[in-house]
Coordinates of C-alpha atoms in Angstrom, one line a residue:
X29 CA -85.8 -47.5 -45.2
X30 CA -89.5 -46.3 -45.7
X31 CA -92.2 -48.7 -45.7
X32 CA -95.1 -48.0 -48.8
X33 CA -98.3 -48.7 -47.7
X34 CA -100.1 -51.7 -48.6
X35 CA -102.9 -48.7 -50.3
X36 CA -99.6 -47.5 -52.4
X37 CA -98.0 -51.3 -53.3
X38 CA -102.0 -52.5 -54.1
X39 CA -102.2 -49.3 -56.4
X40 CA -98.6 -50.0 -58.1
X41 CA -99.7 -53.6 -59.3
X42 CA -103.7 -53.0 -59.8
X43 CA -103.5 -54.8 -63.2
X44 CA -100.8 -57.6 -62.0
X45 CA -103.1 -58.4 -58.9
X46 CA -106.2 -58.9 -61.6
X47 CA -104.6 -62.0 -62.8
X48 CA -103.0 -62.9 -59.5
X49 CA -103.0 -66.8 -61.0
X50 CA -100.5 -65.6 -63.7
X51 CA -97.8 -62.9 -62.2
X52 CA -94.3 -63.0 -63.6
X53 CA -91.8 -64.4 -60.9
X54 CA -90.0 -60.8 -60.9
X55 CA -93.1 -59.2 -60.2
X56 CA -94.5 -61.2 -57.8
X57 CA -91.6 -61.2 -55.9
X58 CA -91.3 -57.6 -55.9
X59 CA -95.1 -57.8 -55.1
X60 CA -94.7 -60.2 -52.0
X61 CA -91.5 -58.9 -50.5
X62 CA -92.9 -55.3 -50.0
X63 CA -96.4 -56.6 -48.9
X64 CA -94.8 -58.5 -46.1
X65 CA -92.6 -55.7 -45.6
X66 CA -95.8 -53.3 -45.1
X67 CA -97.6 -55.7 -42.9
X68 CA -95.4 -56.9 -40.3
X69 CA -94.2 -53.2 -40.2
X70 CA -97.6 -52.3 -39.2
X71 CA -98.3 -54.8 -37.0
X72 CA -95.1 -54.1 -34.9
X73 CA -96.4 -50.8 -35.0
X74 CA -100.2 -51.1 -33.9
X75 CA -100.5 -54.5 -31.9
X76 CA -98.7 -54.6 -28.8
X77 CA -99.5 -58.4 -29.3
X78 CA -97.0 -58.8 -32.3
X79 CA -95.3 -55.9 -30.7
X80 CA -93.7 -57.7 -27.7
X81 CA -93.2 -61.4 -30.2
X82 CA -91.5 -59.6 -32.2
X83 CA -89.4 -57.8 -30.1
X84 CA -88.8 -60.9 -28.2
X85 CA -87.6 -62.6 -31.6
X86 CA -85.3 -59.7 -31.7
X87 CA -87.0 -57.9 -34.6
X88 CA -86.2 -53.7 -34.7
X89 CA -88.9 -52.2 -35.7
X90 CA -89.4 -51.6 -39.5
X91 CA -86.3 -53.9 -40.0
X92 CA -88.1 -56.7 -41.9
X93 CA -86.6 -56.2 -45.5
X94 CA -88.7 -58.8 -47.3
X95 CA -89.3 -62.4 -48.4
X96 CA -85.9 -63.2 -47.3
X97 CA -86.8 -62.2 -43.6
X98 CA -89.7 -64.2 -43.5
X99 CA -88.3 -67.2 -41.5
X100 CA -86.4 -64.6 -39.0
X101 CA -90.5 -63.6 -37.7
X102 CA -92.2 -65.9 -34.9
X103 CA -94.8 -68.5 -35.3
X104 CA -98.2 -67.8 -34.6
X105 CA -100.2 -70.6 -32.9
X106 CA -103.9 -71.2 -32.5
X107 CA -103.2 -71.5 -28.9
X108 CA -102.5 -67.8 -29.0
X109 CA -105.5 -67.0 -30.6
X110 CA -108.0 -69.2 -28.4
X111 CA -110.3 -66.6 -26.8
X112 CA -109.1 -63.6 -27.5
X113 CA -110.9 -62.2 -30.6
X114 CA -109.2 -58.7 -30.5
X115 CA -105.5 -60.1 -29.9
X116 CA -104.7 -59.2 -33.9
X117 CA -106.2 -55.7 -34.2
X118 CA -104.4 -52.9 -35.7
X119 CA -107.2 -50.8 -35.9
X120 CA -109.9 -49.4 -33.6
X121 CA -112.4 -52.5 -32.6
X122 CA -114.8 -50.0 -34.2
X123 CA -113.5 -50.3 -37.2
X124 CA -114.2 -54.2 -37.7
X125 CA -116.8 -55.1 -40.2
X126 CA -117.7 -58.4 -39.5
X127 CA -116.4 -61.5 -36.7
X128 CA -116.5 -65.0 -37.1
X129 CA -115.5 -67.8 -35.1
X130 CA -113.8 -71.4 -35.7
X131 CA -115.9 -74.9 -36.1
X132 CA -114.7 -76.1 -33.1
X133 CA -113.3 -79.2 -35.3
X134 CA -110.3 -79.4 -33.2
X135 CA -111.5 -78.5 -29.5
X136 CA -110.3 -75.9 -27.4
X137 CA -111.6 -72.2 -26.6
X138 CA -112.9 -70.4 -29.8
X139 CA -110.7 -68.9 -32.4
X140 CA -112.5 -65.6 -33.6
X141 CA -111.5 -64.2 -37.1
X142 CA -112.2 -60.4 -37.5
X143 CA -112.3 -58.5 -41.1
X144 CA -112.4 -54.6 -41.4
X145 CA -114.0 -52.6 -44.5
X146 CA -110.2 -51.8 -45.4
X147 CA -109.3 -55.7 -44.9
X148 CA -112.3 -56.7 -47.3
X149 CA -111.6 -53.9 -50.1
X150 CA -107.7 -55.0 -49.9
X151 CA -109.0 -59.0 -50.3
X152 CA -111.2 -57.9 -53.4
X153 CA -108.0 -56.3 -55.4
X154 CA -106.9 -59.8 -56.1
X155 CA -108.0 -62.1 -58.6
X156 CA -107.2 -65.9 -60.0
X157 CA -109.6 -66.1 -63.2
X158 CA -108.0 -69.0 -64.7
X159 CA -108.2 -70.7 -61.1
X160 CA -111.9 -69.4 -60.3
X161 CA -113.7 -69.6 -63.8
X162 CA -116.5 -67.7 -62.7
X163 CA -118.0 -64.7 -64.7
X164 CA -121.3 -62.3 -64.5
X165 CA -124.3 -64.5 -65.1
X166 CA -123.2 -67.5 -63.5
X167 CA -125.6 -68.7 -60.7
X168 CA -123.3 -70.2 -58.1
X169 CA -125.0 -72.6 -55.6
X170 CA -123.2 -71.5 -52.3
X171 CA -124.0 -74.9 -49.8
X172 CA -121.2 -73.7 -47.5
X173 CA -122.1 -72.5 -43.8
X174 CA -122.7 -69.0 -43.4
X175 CA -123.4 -68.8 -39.4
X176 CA -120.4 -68.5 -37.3
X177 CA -117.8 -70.1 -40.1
X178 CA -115.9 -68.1 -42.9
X179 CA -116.6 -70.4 -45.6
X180 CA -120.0 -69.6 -46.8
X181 CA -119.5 -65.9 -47.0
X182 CA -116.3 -65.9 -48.0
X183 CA -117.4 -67.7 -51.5
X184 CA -120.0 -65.6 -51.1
X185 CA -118.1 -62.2 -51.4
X186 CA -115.9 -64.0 -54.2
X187 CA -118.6 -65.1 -56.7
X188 CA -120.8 -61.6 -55.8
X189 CA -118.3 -58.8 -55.6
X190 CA -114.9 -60.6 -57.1
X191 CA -117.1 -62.5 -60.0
X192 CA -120.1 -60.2 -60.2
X193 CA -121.9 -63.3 -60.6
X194 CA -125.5 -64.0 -59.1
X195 CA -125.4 -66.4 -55.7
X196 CA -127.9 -68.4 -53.9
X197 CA -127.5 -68.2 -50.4
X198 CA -128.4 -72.0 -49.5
X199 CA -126.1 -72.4 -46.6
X200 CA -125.6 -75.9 -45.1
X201 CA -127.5 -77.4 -42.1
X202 CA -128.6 -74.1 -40.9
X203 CA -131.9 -73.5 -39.6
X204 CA -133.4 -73.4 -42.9
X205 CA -130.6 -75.4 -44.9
X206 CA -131.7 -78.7 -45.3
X207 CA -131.3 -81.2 -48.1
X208 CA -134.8 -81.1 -49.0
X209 CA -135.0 -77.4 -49.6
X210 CA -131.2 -77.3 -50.6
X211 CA -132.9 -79.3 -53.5
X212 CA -135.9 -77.9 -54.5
X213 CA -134.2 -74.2 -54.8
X214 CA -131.5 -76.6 -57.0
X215 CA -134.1 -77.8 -59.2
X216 CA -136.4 -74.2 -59.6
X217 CA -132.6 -72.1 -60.4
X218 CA -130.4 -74.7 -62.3
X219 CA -127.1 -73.1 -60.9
X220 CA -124.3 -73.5 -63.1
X221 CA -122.0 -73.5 -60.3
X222 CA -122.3 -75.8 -57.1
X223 CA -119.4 -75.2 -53.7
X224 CA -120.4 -77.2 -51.2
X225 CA -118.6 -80.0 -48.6
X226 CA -117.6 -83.6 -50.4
X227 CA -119.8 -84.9 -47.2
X228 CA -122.7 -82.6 -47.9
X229 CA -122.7 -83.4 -52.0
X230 CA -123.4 -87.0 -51.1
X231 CA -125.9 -85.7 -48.5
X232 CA -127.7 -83.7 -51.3
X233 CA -127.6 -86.1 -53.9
X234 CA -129.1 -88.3 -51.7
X235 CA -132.0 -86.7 -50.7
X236 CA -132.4 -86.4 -55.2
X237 CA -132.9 -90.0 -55.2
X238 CA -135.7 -89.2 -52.4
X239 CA -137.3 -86.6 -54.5
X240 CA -136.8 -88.4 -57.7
X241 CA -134.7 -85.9 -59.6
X242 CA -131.9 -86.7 -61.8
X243 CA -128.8 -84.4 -61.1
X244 CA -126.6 -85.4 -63.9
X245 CA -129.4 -84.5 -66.3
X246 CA -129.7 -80.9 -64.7
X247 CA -125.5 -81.1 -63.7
X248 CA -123.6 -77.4 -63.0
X249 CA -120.8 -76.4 -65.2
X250 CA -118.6 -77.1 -62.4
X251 CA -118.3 -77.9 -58.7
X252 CA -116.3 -76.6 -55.8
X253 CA -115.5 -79.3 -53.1
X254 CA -114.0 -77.7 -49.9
X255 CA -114.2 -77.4 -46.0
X256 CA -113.3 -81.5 -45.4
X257 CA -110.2 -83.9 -46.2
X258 CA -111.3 -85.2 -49.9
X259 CA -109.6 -88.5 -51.6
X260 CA -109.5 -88.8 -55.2
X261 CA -111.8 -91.5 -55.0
X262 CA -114.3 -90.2 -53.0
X263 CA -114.3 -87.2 -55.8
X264 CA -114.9 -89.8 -58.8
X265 CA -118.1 -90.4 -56.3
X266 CA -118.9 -87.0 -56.1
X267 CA -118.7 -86.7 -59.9
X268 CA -120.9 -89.5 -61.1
X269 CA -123.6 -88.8 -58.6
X270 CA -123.7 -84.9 -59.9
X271 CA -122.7 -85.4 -63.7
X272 CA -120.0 -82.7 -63.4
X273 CA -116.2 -82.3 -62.9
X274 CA -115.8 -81.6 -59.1
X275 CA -112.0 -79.7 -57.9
X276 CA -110.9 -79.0 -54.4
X277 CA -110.7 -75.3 -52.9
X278 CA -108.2 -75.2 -49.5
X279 CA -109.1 -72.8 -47.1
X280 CA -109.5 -71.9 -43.4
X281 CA -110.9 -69.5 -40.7
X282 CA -107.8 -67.6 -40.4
X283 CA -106.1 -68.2 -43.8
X284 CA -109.2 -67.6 -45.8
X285 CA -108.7 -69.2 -49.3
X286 CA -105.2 -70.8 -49.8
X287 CA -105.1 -73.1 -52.8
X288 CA -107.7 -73.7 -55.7
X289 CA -107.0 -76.5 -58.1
X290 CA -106.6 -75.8 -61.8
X291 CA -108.6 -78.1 -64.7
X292 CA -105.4 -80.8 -64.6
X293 CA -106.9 -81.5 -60.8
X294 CA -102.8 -82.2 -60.3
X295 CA -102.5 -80.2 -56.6
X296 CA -103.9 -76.9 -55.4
X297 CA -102.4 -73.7 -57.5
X298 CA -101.3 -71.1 -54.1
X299 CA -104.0 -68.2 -53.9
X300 CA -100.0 -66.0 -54.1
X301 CA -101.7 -62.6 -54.1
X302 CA -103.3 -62.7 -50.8
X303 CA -100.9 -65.7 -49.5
X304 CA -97.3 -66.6 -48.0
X305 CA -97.4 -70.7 -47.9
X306 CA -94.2 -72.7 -46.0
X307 CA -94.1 -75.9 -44.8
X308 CA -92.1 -76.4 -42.2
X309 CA -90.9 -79.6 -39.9
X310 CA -93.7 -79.9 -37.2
X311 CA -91.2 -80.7 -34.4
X312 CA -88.5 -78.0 -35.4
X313 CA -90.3 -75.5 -37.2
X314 CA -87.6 -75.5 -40.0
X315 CA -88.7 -75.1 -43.7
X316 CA -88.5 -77.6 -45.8
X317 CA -88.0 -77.8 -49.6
X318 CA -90.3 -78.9 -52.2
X319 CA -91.0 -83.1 -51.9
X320 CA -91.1 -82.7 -48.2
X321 CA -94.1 -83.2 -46.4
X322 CA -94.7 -80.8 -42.9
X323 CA -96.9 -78.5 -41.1
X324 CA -98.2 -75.6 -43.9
X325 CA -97.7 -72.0 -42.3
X326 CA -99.8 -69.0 -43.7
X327 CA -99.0 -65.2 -43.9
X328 CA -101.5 -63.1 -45.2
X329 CA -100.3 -60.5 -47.5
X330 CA -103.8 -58.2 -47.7
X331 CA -105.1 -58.7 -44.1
X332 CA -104.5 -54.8 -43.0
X333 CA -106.3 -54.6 -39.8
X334 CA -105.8 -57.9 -38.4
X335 CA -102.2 -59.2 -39.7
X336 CA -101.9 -63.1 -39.9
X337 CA -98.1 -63.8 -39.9
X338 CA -96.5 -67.0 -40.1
X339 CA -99.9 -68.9 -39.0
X340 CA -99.4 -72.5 -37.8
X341 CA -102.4 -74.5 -39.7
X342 CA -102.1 -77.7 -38.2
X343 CA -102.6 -79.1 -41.6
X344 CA -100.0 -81.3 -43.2
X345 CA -98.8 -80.6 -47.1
X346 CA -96.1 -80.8 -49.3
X347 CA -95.0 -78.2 -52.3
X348 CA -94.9 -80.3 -56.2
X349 CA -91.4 -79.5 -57.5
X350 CA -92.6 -79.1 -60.9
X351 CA -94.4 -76.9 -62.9
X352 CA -98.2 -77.1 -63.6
X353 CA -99.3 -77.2 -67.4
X354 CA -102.0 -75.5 -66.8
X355 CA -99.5 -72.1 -67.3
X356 CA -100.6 -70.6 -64.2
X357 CA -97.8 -69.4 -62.5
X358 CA -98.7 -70.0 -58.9
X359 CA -96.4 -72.6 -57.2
X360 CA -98.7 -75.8 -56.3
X361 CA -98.8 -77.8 -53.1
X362 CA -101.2 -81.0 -52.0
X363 CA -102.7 -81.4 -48.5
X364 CA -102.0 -84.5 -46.6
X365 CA -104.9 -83.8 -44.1
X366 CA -105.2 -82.3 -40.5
X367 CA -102.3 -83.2 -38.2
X368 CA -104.7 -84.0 -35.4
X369 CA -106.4 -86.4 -37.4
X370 CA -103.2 -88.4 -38.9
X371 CA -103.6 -92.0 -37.4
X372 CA -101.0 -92.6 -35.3
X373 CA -100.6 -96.7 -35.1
X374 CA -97.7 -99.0 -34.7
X375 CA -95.0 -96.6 -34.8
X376 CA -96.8 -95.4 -38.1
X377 CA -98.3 -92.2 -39.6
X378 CA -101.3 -92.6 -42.0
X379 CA -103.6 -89.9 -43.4
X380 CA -107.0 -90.9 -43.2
X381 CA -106.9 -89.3 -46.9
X382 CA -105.0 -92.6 -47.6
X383 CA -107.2 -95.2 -46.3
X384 CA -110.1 -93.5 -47.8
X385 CA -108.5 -93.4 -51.6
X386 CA -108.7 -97.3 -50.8
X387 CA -111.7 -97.9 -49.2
X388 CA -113.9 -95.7 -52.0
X389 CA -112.6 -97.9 -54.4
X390 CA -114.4 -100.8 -53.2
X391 CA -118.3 -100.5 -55.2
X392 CA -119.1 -102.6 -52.2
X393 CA -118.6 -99.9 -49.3
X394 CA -121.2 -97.0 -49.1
X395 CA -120.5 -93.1 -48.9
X396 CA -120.8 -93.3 -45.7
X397 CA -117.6 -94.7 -42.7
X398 CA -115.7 -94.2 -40.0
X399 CA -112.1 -95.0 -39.2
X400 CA -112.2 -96.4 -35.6
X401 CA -108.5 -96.2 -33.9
X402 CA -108.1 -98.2 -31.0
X403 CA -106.2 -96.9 -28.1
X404 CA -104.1 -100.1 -27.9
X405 CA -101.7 -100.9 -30.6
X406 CA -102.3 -104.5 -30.4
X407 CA -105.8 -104.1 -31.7
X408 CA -106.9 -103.6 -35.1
X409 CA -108.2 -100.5 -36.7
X410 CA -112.0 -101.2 -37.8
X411 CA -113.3 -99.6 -40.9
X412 CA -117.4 -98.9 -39.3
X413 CA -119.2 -98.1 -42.9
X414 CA -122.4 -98.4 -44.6
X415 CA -123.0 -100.8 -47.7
X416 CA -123.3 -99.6 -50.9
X417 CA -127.1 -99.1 -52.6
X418 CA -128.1 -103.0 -53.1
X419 CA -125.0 -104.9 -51.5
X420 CA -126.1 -107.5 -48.9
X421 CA -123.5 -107.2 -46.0
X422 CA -122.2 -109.8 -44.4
X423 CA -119.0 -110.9 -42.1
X424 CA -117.9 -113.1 -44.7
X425 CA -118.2 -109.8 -47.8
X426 CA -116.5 -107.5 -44.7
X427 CA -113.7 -110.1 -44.1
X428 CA -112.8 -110.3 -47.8
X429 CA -112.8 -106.1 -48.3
X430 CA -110.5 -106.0 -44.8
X431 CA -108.4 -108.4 -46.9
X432 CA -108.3 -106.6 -49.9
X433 CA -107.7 -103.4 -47.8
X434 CA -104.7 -104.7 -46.1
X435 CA -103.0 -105.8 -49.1
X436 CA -103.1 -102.4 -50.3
X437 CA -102.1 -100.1 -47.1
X438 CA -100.7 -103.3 -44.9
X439 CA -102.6 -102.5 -42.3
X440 CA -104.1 -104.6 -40.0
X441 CA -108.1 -103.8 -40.7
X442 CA -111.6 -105.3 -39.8
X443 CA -114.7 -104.0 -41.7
X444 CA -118.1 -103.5 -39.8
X445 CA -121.0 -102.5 -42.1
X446 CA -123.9 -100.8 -40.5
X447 CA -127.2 -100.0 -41.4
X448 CA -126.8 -96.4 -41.3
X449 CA -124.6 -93.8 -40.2
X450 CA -125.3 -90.3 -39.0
X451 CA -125.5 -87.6 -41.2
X452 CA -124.9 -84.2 -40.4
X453 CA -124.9 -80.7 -41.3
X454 CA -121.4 -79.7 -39.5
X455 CA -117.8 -80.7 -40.8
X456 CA -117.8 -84.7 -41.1
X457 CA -115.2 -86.4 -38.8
X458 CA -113.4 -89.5 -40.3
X459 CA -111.5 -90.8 -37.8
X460 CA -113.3 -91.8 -34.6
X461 CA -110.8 -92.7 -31.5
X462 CA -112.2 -95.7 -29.1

């Protein structure tokens, strides 16, 4: 059976793929079935990395069909990528436009993540309009890291060359990134669009109450959240500090953009023209239906010159059975947090996701906390936060949230308020292991 090219199967659905958010299911099946077809055929073909795991899986060349012989291909782990940043290539190194290289959030050896000129043009045929509401003369506010990480120039290339709308480049904790400045540009430009981190929106609007500005009464049409683990409640924090609806944008170095939320905030819509999303059992690796919570896998349908197939995330999630009302077509899923970071405690398995929901309910407890998991299961887990703006702490105020908090998630908890805890330009960590 010839295999199109991903060029020829791009050029068949041109006008399809600029409403990506809204395919028919007969298309984008058709769509997705040959684009898997045309990159796992190339990949066989070019990387004798995928060359020998798939032959090893027992995978002829040029034999994968389709969507239905997804779960036949091999997993890809981040182990496998750890230090070697040309392990992917299908193309000459030459070739490669651009490398970037993992946070580090999660330890080990660097994971690099390479994009040719092909890989970008193919990215920029797809478009979610109803998802990503952004248009030519928006000014987007782009607080996202652009050194080493994906994430700032990744929004960057969406809102410039996908949007054509107008960005500021205001990174995040960079060299010249800081909340002051961050602010100041903020207040000169009036963005009407703000993507930054959850952490880093409560890092900004703090430093506005130390410049004196109001940001609801100079609030952007709308705000991406992204890059961290985000509760609902946290979000409604968010929102009233910044006067603006905030939504939640899934991504990661090697997946790119996976899942944008829609207006009814109810689960992120799948990015389904540039992405393949499972979610399969962590210990067997089988997939699961809809309602079942596992590991989310990621094959990238547009990476050309560096094919991500079958991707282990580490992150958990779980795909909504029903449909969205929104009318976007794109099946939706929710995130249950990084699998590293699930609290592992008495025999249970909590998302720190979950305490936090609780815990930012409280007006007593700050913006700012730490989950500290003790290494015995006979101890308690202490909730380390700040106060809120004007709450007097005490052991007595902490005893009666713990007691609060425990009647909720029926977990055994202390609360410890501090003065003040760190802030910091890189990717805030929740849960802190003693």
């Amino acid at each position: 059976m010839d295999t199109p090219t991903l060029a020829t199967i791009i050029s068949r659905h041109t006008s399809d793929l600029k409403q990506a958010d809204r395919m028919p299911p007969e298309t984008l099946k058709d769509y997705q079935s040959a684009a898997l077809r045309a990159v796992a055929t190339r990949a066989q073909e070019y990387s004798p990395f995928y060359r020998e795991k798939l032959e090893r899986a027992g995978i002829r060349p040029g034999s994968i069909r389709g969507l239905e012989d997804l779960p036949r291909l091999p997993f890809l782990t981040k182990e496998e990528l750890r230090g070697h940043p040309w392990r992917l290539l299908t193309c000459e190194r030459r070739d490669i436009m651009i490398i970037q290289v993992s946070t580090g959030t999660s330890g080990g050896e660097e994971i690099y993540s390479t994009q040719s000129r092909l890989d970008l043009r193919y990215h920029l045929s797809a478009h979610y309009p109803s998802l990503l509401p952004v248009t030519p003369g928006d000014v987007c506010l782009n607080a996202l890291p652009y050194e080493m990480s994906t994430s700032g120039l990744a929004m960057h290339r969406e809102f410039t060359e996908g949007s054509h709308a107008t960005v500021i480049a205001a990174g995040k904790g960079g060299a010249y990134s800081t909340p002051a400045k961050t602010l100041k540009v903020f207040r000169d430009l009036r963005p009407s669009i703000v993507i930054t981190s959850p952490s880093w929106a409560i890092a900004l609007a703090e430093e506005a109450v130390n410049q004196g500005l109001s940001l609801p009464s100079m609030a952007p049409r709308k705000m991406w959240l992204t890059g961290e683990g985000c509760s609902p409640s946290f979000r409604r924090r968010v929102e009233a500090l910044w006067g603006c609806a905030a939504f939640f944008l899934y991504g990661s170095l090697e997946g790119g953009m996976m899942g944008v939320e829609c207006e009814a905030r109810e689960g992120y819509h799948l990015t389904q023209g540039h992405t393949l999303l499972e979610v399969v059992a962590p210990d067997t690796g089988v997939p699961l239906p809809p309602g079942s919570v596992g590991e989310l896998v990621v094959t990238a349908l547009l990476r050309h010159d560096s094919p991500l197939l079958r991707f282990r995330t580490g992150d958990l999630g779980v795909f909504e059975k029903d449909t969205c009302t929104c009318g976007a077509t794109a099946s939706r899923f929710r995130v249950r947090g990084r699998a590293f970071e699930q609290l592992h405690y008495r025999g249970q398995r909590v998302s720190p996701l979950f305490l936090e929901e609780f815990l930012m309910r409280m007006p007593e407890v700050g913006n700012w906390f730490h989950f500290v998991v003790p290494a015995s299961n006979t101890a308690r887990i202490k909730v380390r936060c700040e106060p809120a703006t004007g709450v007097r702490p005490s052991r007595e105020l902490g005893s009666t949230l713990a007691s609060r908090m425990e009647a909720f998630t029926h977990l055994p908890l202390d609360i410890e308020f501090v003065e003040r805890l760190p802030r910091t330009g890189t990717k805030t960590l929740r849960v802190v292991r003693e």
